[in-house]
Short mmCIF file of the N, C-alpha and C atoms (twelve columns), coordinates in Angstrom:
data_MODEL
# 
_entry.id   MODEL 
# 
loop_
_atom_site.group_PDB 
_atom_site.id 
_atom_site.type_symbol 
_atom_site.label_atom_id 
_atom_site.label_alt_id 
_atom_site.label_comp_id 
_atom_site.label_asym_id 
_atom_site.label_seq_id 
_atom_site.Cartn_x 
_atom_site.Cartn_y 
_atom_site.Cartn_z 
_atom_site.pdbx_PDB_model_num 
ATOM 1   N N  . MET A 1  1.559   1.950   -14.496 1 
ATOM 2   C CA . MET A 1  1.838   1.910   -13.077 1 
ATOM 3   C C  . MET A 1  0.787   1.099   -12.332 1 
ATOM 4   N N  . GLY A 2  -0.435  1.094   -12.851 1 
ATOM 5   C CA . GLY A 2  -1.502  0.374   -12.172 1 
ATOM 6   C C  . GLY A 2  -1.233  -1.118  -12.094 1 
ATOM 7   N N  . TYR A 3  -0.730  -1.684  -13.191 1 
ATOM 8   C CA . TYR A 3  -0.468  -3.120  -13.198 1 
ATOM 9   C C  . TYR A 3  0.697   -3.479  -12.284 1 
ATOM 10  N N  . LEU A 4  1.675   -2.603  -12.194 1 
ATOM 11  C CA . LEU A 4  2.786   -2.837  -11.268 1 
ATOM 12  C C  . LEU A 4  2.292   -2.789  -9.824  1 
ATOM 13  N N  . ARG A 5  1.464   -1.814  -9.519  1 
ATOM 14  C CA . ARG A 5  0.919   -1.682  -8.166  1 
ATOM 15  C C  . ARG A 5  0.072   -2.897  -7.788  1 
ATOM 16  N N  . ILE A 6  -0.753  -3.358  -8.705  1 
ATOM 17  C CA . ILE A 6  -1.608  -4.507  -8.391  1 
ATOM 18  C C  . ILE A 6  -0.771  -5.776  -8.236  1 
ATOM 19  N N  . THR A 7  0.289   -5.911  -9.029  1 
ATOM 20  C CA . THR A 7  1.151   -7.087  -8.914  1 
ATOM 21  C C  . THR A 7  1.879   -7.110  -7.579  1 
ATOM 22  N N  . VAL A 8  2.452   -5.983  -7.197  1 
ATOM 23  C CA . VAL A 8  3.143   -5.908  -5.908  1 
ATOM 24  C C  . VAL A 8  2.161   -6.145  -4.769  1 
ATOM 25  N N  . SER A 9  0.985   -5.535  -4.834  1 
ATOM 26  C CA . SER A 9  -0.028  -5.720  -3.786  1 
ATOM 27  C C  . SER A 9  -0.446  -7.178  -3.664  1 
ATOM 28  N N  . PHE A 10 -0.523  -7.870  -4.786  1 
ATOM 29  C CA . PHE A 10 -0.900  -9.283  -4.762  1 
ATOM 30  C C  . PHE A 10 0.152   -10.114 -4.034  1 
ATOM 31  N N  . PHE A 11 1.413   -9.907  -4.388  1 
ATOM 32  C CA . PHE A 11 2.459   -10.748 -3.813  1 
ATOM 33  C C  . PHE A 11 2.760   -10.442 -2.348  1 
ATOM 34  N N  . ILE A 12 2.561   -9.196  -1.920  1 
ATOM 35  C CA . ILE A 12 2.776   -8.906  -0.501  1 
ATOM 36  C C  . ILE A 12 1.487   -9.047  0.303   1 
ATOM 37  N N  . LYS A 13 0.409   -9.428  -0.374  1 
ATOM 38  C CA . LYS A 13 -0.905  -9.660  0.251   1 
ATOM 39  C C  . LYS A 13 -1.425  -8.417  0.964   1 
ATOM 40  N N  . ASN A 14 -1.269  -7.290  0.302   1 
ATOM 41  C CA . ASN A 14 -1.722  -6.017  0.842   1 
ATOM 42  C C  . ASN A 14 -3.244  -5.971  0.862   1 
ATOM 43  N N  . TYR A 15 -3.803  -5.355  1.889   1 
ATOM 44  C CA . TYR A 15 -5.253  -5.300  2.039   1 
ATOM 45  C C  . TYR A 15 -5.921  -4.460  0.942   1 
ATOM 46  N N  . LYS A 16 -5.166  -3.621  0.229   1 
ATOM 47  C CA . LYS A 16 -5.730  -2.794  -0.835  1 
ATOM 48  C C  . LYS A 16 -5.816  -3.522  -2.180  1 
ATOM 49  N N  . PHE A 17 -5.294  -4.734  -2.254  1 
ATOM 50  C CA . PHE A 17 -5.312  -5.469  -3.517  1 
ATOM 51  C C  . PHE A 17 -6.710  -5.585  -4.114  1 
ATOM 52  N N  . PRO A 18 -7.736  -5.980  -3.347  1 
ATOM 53  C CA . PRO A 18 -9.069  -6.087  -3.963  1 
ATOM 54  C C  . PRO A 18 -9.553  -4.773  -4.577  1 
ATOM 55  N N  . VAL A 19 -9.263  -3.661  -3.934  1 
ATOM 56  C CA . VAL A 19 -9.674  -2.357  -4.471  1 
ATOM 57  C C  . VAL A 19 -8.929  -2.066  -5.771  1 
ATOM 58  N N  . TYR A 20 -7.624  -2.308  -5.777  1 
ATOM 59  C CA . TYR A 20 -6.837  -2.091  -6.991  1 
ATOM 60  C C  . TYR A 20 -7.305  -3.007  -8.121  1 
ATOM 61  N N  . CYS A 21 -7.581  -4.246  -7.800  1 
ATOM 62  C CA . CYS A 21 -7.999  -5.219  -8.810  1 
ATOM 63  C C  . CYS A 21 -9.334  -4.817  -9.435  1 
ATOM 64  N N  . ILE A 22 -10.281 -4.419  -8.600  1 
ATOM 65  C CA . ILE A 22 -11.576 -3.989  -9.123  1 
ATOM 66  C C  . ILE A 22 -11.407 -2.734  -9.975  1 
ATOM 67  N N  . GLY A 23 -10.545 -1.833  -9.562  1 
ATOM 68  C CA . GLY A 23 -10.284 -0.631  -10.350 1 
ATOM 69  C C  . GLY A 23 -9.706  -0.946  -11.719 1 
ATOM 70  N N  . ILE A 24 -8.750  -1.859  -11.759 1 
ATOM 71  C CA . ILE A 24 -8.150  -2.259  -13.039 1 
ATOM 72  C C  . ILE A 24 -9.188  -2.948  -13.924 1 
ATOM 73  N N  . LEU A 25 -9.994  -3.833  -13.345 1 
ATOM 74  C CA . LEU A 25 -11.025 -4.525  -14.121 1 
ATOM 75  C C  . LEU A 25 -12.038 -3.543  -14.701 1 
ATOM 76  N N  . LEU A 26 -12.523 -2.626  -13.879 1 
ATOM 77  C CA . LEU A 26 -13.499 -1.648  -14.361 1 
ATOM 78  C C  . LEU A 26 -12.879 -0.692  -15.377 1 
ATOM 79  N N  . GLY A 27 -11.642 -0.275  -15.132 1 
ATOM 80  C CA . GLY A 27 -10.964 0.601   -16.080 1 
ATOM 81  C C  . GLY A 27 -10.767 -0.062  -17.438 1 
ATOM 82  N N  . SER A 28 -10.361 -1.313  -17.433 1 
ATOM 83  C CA . SER A 28 -10.184 -2.057  -18.686 1 
ATOM 84  C C  . SER A 28 -11.512 -2.231  -19.407 1 
ATOM 85  N N  . PHE A 29 -12.548 -2.536  -18.645 1 
ATOM 86  C CA . PHE A 29 -13.881 -2.715  -19.216 1 
ATOM 87  C C  . PHE A 29 -14.354 -1.431  -19.896 1 
ATOM 88  N N  . VAL A 30 -14.252 -0.318  -19.200 1 
ATOM 89  C CA . VAL A 30 -14.690 0.965   -19.754 1 
ATOM 90  C C  . VAL A 30 -13.851 1.332   -20.975 1 
ATOM 91  N N  . PHE A 31 -12.544 1.113   -20.918 1 
ATOM 92  C CA . PHE A 31 -11.677 1.432   -22.048 1 
ATOM 93  C C  . PHE A 31 -12.061 0.624   -23.283 1 
ATOM 94  N N  . ILE A 32 -12.301 -0.658  -23.133 1 
ATOM 95  C CA . ILE A 32 -12.636 -1.505  -24.284 1 
ATOM 96  C C  . ILE A 32 -13.970 -1.098  -24.891 1 
ATOM 97  N N  . ILE A 33 -14.960 -0.818  -24.042 1 
ATOM 98  C CA . ILE A 33 -16.266 -0.407  -24.555 1 
ATOM 99  C C  . ILE A 33 -16.157 0.936   -25.284 1 
ATOM 100 N N  . LEU A 34 -15.503 1.911   -24.668 1 
ATOM 101 C CA . LEU A 34 -15.362 3.222   -25.310 1 
ATOM 102 C C  . LEU A 34 -14.530 3.147   -26.583 1 
ATOM 103 N N  . ASP A 35 -13.491 2.328   -26.583 1 
ATOM 104 C CA . ASP A 35 -12.660 2.154   -27.768 1 
ATOM 105 C C  . ASP A 35 -13.477 1.568   -28.916 1 
ATOM 106 N N  . SER A 36 -14.295 0.577   -28.618 1 
ATOM 107 C CA . SER A 36 -15.124 -0.045  -29.651 1 
ATOM 108 C C  . SER A 36 -16.155 0.932   -30.198 1 
ATOM 109 N N  . LEU A 37 -16.797 1.682   -29.315 1 
ATOM 110 C CA . LEU A 37 -17.792 2.655   -29.767 1 
ATOM 111 C C  . LEU A 37 -17.148 3.772   -30.579 1 
ATOM 112 N N  . LEU A 38 -15.998 4.239   -30.147 1 
ATOM 113 C CA . LEU A 38 -15.295 5.288   -30.876 1 
ATOM 114 C C  . LEU A 38 -14.864 4.802   -32.261 1 
ATOM 115 N N  . LEU A 39 -14.445 3.569   -32.348 1 
ATOM 116 C CA . LEU A 39 -14.051 2.990   -33.633 1 
ATOM 117 C C  . LEU A 39 -15.218 3.001   -34.606 1 
ATOM 118 N N  . VAL A 40 -16.399 2.621   -34.124 1 
ATOM 119 C CA . VAL A 40 -17.580 2.601   -34.988 1 
ATOM 120 C C  . VAL A 40 -17.953 4.020   -35.407 1 
ATOM 121 N N  . VAL A 41 -17.906 4.964   -34.486 1 
ATOM 122 C CA . VAL A 41 -18.291 6.344   -34.794 1 
ATOM 123 C C  . VAL A 41 -17.311 6.991   -35.769 1 
ATOM 124 N N  . VAL A 42 -16.020 6.801   -35.555 1 
ATOM 125 C CA . VAL A 42 -15.012 7.466   -36.383 1 
ATOM 126 C C  . VAL A 42 -14.952 6.874   -37.784 1 
ATOM 127 N N  . PHE A 43 -15.025 5.563   -37.899 1 
ATOM 128 C CA . PHE A 43 -14.807 4.923   -39.193 1 
ATOM 129 C C  . PHE A 43 -16.079 4.507   -39.912 1 
ATOM 130 N N  . LYS A 44 -17.251 4.897   -39.427 1 
ATOM 131 C CA . LYS A 44 -18.477 4.461   -40.088 1 
ATOM 132 C C  . LYS A 44 -18.618 5.048   -41.489 1 
ATOM 133 N N  . ASP A 45 -18.062 6.221   -41.738 1 
ATOM 134 C CA . ASP A 45 -18.156 6.825   -43.068 1 
ATOM 135 C C  . ASP A 45 -17.199 6.180   -44.066 1 
ATOM 136 N N  . PHE A 46 -16.127 5.564   -43.595 1 
ATOM 137 C CA . PHE A 46 -15.134 4.967   -44.485 1 
ATOM 138 C C  . PHE A 46 -15.499 3.556   -44.921 1 
ATOM 139 N N  . ILE A 47 -16.350 2.925   -44.169 1 
ATOM 140 C CA . ILE A 47 -16.725 1.547   -44.481 1 
ATOM 141 C C  . ILE A 47 -18.218 1.521   -44.742 1 
ATOM 142 N N  . SER A 48 -18.616 0.828   -45.811 1 
ATOM 143 C CA . SER A 48 -20.017 0.843   -46.214 1 
ATOM 144 C C  . SER A 48 -20.931 0.190   -45.183 1 
ATOM 145 N N  . SER A 49 -20.453 -0.833  -44.532 1 
ATOM 146 C CA . SER A 49 -21.287 -1.549  -43.570 1 
ATOM 147 C C  . SER A 49 -20.608 -1.557  -42.208 1 
ATOM 148 N N  . THR A 50 -21.352 -1.164  -41.175 1 
ATOM 149 C CA . THR A 50 -20.804 -1.191  -39.820 1 
ATOM 150 C C  . THR A 50 -20.509 -2.619  -39.403 1 
ATOM 151 N N  . PHE A 51 -21.253 -3.580  -39.933 1 
ATOM 152 C CA . PHE A 51 -21.023 -4.978  -39.571 1 
ATOM 153 C C  . PHE A 51 -19.629 -5.429  -39.993 1 
ATOM 154 N N  . ASP A 52 -19.128 -4.912  -41.132 1 
ATOM 155 C CA . ASP A 52 -17.780 -5.267  -41.563 1 
ATOM 156 C C  . ASP A 52 -16.741 -4.770  -40.562 1 
ATOM 157 N N  . LEU A 53 -16.998 -3.635  -39.952 1 
ATOM 158 C CA . LEU A 53 -16.068 -3.053  -38.996 1 
ATOM 159 C C  . LEU A 53 -16.199 -3.692  -37.621 1 
ATOM 160 N N  . PHE A 54 -17.420 -3.983  -37.242 1 
ATOM 161 C CA . PHE A 54 -17.706 -4.489  -35.906 1 
ATOM 162 C C  . PHE A 54 -18.444 -5.809  -36.059 1 
ATOM 163 N N  . GLY A 55 -17.677 -6.865  -36.325 1 
ATOM 164 C CA . GLY A 55 -18.261 -8.156  -36.634 1 
ATOM 165 C C  . GLY A 55 -18.465 -9.042  -35.425 1 
ATOM 166 N N  . GLN A 56 -18.696 -10.302 -35.699 1 
ATOM 167 C CA . GLN A 56 -18.983 -11.280 -34.649 1 
ATOM 168 C C  . GLN A 56 -17.795 -11.470 -33.710 1 
ATOM 169 N N  . LYS A 57 -16.584 -11.442 -34.250 1 
ATOM 170 C CA . LYS A 57 -15.396 -11.618 -33.412 1 
ATOM 171 C C  . LYS A 57 -15.294 -10.508 -32.364 1 
ATOM 172 N N  . GLU A 58 -15.500 -9.277  -32.789 1 
ATOM 173 C CA . GLU A 58 -15.432 -8.151  -31.860 1 
ATOM 174 C C  . GLU A 58 -16.548 -8.218  -30.826 1 
ATOM 175 N N  . ALA A 59 -17.751 -8.603  -31.262 1 
ATOM 176 C CA . ALA A 59 -18.878 -8.742  -30.331 1 
ATOM 177 C C  . ALA A 59 -18.597 -9.832  -29.303 1 
ATOM 178 N N  . ASP A 60 -17.983 -10.926 -29.734 1 
ATOM 179 C CA . ASP A 60 -17.621 -11.998 -28.799 1 
ATOM 180 C C  . ASP A 60 -16.580 -11.530 -27.789 1 
ATOM 181 N N  . GLU A 61 -15.623 -10.732 -28.233 1 
ATOM 182 C CA . GLU A 61 -14.601 -10.214 -27.314 1 
ATOM 183 C C  . GLU A 61 -15.213 -9.290  -26.267 1 
ATOM 184 N N  . ILE A 62 -16.136 -8.447  -26.678 1 
ATOM 185 C CA . ILE A 62 -16.797 -7.551  -25.724 1 
ATOM 186 C C  . ILE A 62 -17.655 -8.350  -24.756 1 
ATOM 187 N N  . ARG A 63 -18.359 -9.338  -25.250 1 
ATOM 188 C CA . ARG A 63 -19.166 -10.200 -24.377 1 
ATOM 189 C C  . ARG A 63 -18.267 -10.924 -23.374 1 
ATOM 190 N N  . HIS A 64 -17.122 -11.374 -23.812 1 
ATOM 191 C CA . HIS A 64 -16.182 -12.061 -22.927 1 
ATOM 192 C C  . HIS A 64 -15.691 -11.130 -21.819 1 
ATOM 193 N N  . ILE A 65 -15.329 -9.903  -22.158 1 
ATOM 194 C CA . ILE A 65 -14.841 -8.976  -21.135 1 
ATOM 195 C C  . ILE A 65 -15.953 -8.594  -20.168 1 
ATOM 196 N N  . ILE A 66 -17.183 -8.500  -20.647 1 
ATOM 197 C CA . ILE A 66 -18.311 -8.216  -19.749 1 
ATOM 198 C C  . ILE A 66 -18.482 -9.348  -18.751 1 
ATOM 199 N N  . TYR A 67 -18.508 -10.587 -19.235 1 
ATOM 200 C CA . TYR A 67 -18.681 -11.738 -18.340 1 
ATOM 201 C C  . TYR A 67 -17.515 -11.863 -17.365 1 
ATOM 202 N N  . ALA A 68 -16.302 -11.707 -17.855 1 
ATOM 203 C CA . ALA A 68 -15.126 -11.836 -16.986 1 
ATOM 204 C C  . ALA A 68 -15.127 -10.761 -15.906 1 
ATOM 205 N N  . THR A 69 -15.482 -9.547  -16.259 1 
ATOM 206 C CA . THR A 69 -15.528 -8.461  -15.280 1 
ATOM 207 C C  . THR A 69 -16.573 -8.738  -14.216 1 
ATOM 208 N N  . ILE A 70 -17.747 -9.174  -14.618 1 
ATOM 209 C CA . ILE A 70 -18.812 -9.482  -13.654 1 
ATOM 210 C C  . ILE A 70 -18.392 -10.606 -12.721 1 
ATOM 211 N N  . VAL A 71 -17.834 -11.664 -13.271 1 
ATOM 212 C CA . VAL A 71 -17.449 -12.821 -12.455 1 
ATOM 213 C C  . VAL A 71 -16.348 -12.453 -11.471 1 
ATOM 214 N N  . TRP A 72 -15.286 -11.796 -11.928 1 
ATOM 215 C CA . TRP A 72 -14.160 -11.493 -11.043 1 
ATOM 216 C C  . TRP A 72 -14.510 -10.467 -9.976  1 
ATOM 217 N N  . ILE A 73 -15.276 -9.452  -10.332 1 
ATOM 218 C CA . ILE A 73 -15.666 -8.469  -9.318  1 
ATOM 219 C C  . ILE A 73 -16.583 -9.107  -8.282  1 
ATOM 220 N N  . SER A 74 -17.502 -9.950  -8.726  1 
ATOM 221 C CA . SER A 74 -18.370 -10.657 -7.776  1 
ATOM 222 C C  . SER A 74 -17.555 -11.542 -6.848  1 
ATOM 223 N N  . TYR A 75 -16.592 -12.252 -7.398  1 
ATOM 224 C CA . TYR A 75 -15.750 -13.128 -6.581  1 
ATOM 225 C C  . TYR A 75 -14.937 -12.329 -5.561  1 
ATOM 226 N N  . ILE A 76 -14.329 -11.257 -6.006  1 
ATOM 227 C CA . ILE A 76 -13.499 -10.450 -5.106  1 
ATOM 228 C C  . ILE A 76 -14.340 -9.850  -3.981  1 
ATOM 229 N N  . ASN A 77 -15.553 -9.432  -4.291  1 
ATOM 230 C CA . ASN A 77 -16.402 -8.804  -3.276  1 
ATOM 231 C C  . ASN A 77 -17.009 -9.788  -2.287  1 
ATOM 232 N N  . THR A 78 -17.233 -11.036 -2.694  1 
ATOM 233 C CA . THR A 78 -17.950 -11.971 -1.821  1 
ATOM 234 C C  . THR A 78 -17.086 -13.076 -1.231  1 
ATOM 235 N N  . SER A 79 -15.903 -13.296 -1.760  1 
ATOM 236 C CA . SER A 79 -15.087 -14.428 -1.335  1 
ATOM 237 C C  . SER A 79 -14.485 -14.225 0.053   1 
ATOM 238 N N  . GLN A 80 -14.714 -15.192 0.903   1 
ATOM 239 C CA . GLN A 80 -14.096 -15.171 2.227   1 
ATOM 240 C C  . GLN A 80 -12.591 -15.411 2.106   1 
ATOM 241 N N  . ARG A 81 -12.189 -16.174 1.121   1 
ATOM 242 C CA . ARG A 81 -10.763 -16.432 0.904   1 
ATOM 243 C C  . ARG A 81 -10.017 -15.135 0.596   1 
ATOM 244 N N  . VAL A 82 -10.596 -14.293 -0.232  1 
ATOM 245 C CA . VAL A 82 -9.969  -13.003 -0.541  1 
ATOM 246 C C  . VAL A 82 -9.880  -12.155 0.721   1 
ATOM 247 N N  . LYS A 83 -10.940 -12.127 1.499   1 
ATOM 248 C CA . LYS A 83 -10.942 -11.333 2.733   1 
ATOM 249 C C  . LYS A 83 -9.908  -11.840 3.732   1 
ATOM 250 N N  . ASN A 84 -9.681  -13.154 3.774   1 
ATOM 251 C CA . ASN A 84 -8.717  -13.729 4.710   1 
ATOM 252 C C  . ASN A 84 -7.275  -13.664 4.205   1 
ATOM 253 N N  . THR A 85 -7.082  -13.546 2.905   1 
ATOM 254 C CA . THR A 85 -5.735  -13.556 2.335   1 
ATOM 255 C C  . THR A 85 -5.085  -12.182 2.371   1 
ATOM 256 N N  . PHE A 86 -5.805  -11.170 1.990   1 
ATOM 257 C CA . PHE A 86 -5.211  -9.846  1.825   1 
ATOM 258 C C  . PHE A 86 -5.422  -9.017  3.085   1 
ATOM 259 N N  . LEU A 87 -4.557  -9.259  4.067   1 
ATOM 260 C CA . LEU A 87 -4.660  -8.634  5.379   1 
ATOM 261 C C  . LEU A 87 -3.466  -7.762  5.735   1 
ATOM 262 N N  . GLU A 88 -2.354  -7.905  5.008   1 
ATOM 263 C CA . GLU A 88 -1.113  -7.217  5.376   1 
ATOM 264 C C  . GLU A 88 -1.257  -5.700  5.288   1 
ATOM 265 N N  . LYS A 89 -0.631  -5.034  6.236   1 
ATOM 266 C CA . LYS A 89 -0.562  -3.574  6.305   1 
ATOM 267 C C  . LYS A 89 -1.927  -2.924  6.484   1 
ATOM 268 N N  . ARG A 90 -2.877  -3.676  7.009   1 
ATOM 269 C CA . ARG A 90 -4.197  -3.105  7.290   1 
ATOM 270 C C  . ARG A 90 -4.074  -2.201  8.507   1 
ATOM 271 N N  . PRO A 91 -4.657  -0.998  8.457   1 
ATOM 272 C CA . PRO A 91 -4.562  -0.113  9.616   1 
ATOM 273 C C  . PRO A 91 -5.293  -0.703  10.825  1 
ATOM 274 N N  . VAL A 92 -4.774  -0.450  11.995  1 
ATOM 275 C CA . VAL A 92 -5.372  -0.959  13.225  1 
ATOM 276 C C  . VAL A 92 -6.617  -0.141  13.524  1 
ATOM 277 N N  . GLU A 93 -7.705  -0.847  13.782  1 
ATOM 278 C CA . GLU A 93 -8.980  -0.160  14.046  1 
ATOM 279 C C  . GLU A 93 -9.275  -0.115  15.512  1 
# 
């Protein structure tokens, strides 16, 4: 449901889009990190070397998600374009 909500918010330019987007980014980031750590903890006894289970490819994927999360959250929080675009249905102050 989260991805549907963020997609609809994006296309109707709802003011809550940045909040939803940051939530999805952080949720995905936390899920990937916890999933990777759980994989190492659960399967470490079945595989002789943790490196075989958690190799360079997996480390690169985690590094990529860390960088992407940092870049996109920074952009969403500081961009004037984002602040000017997502204005629809904002409550009157």
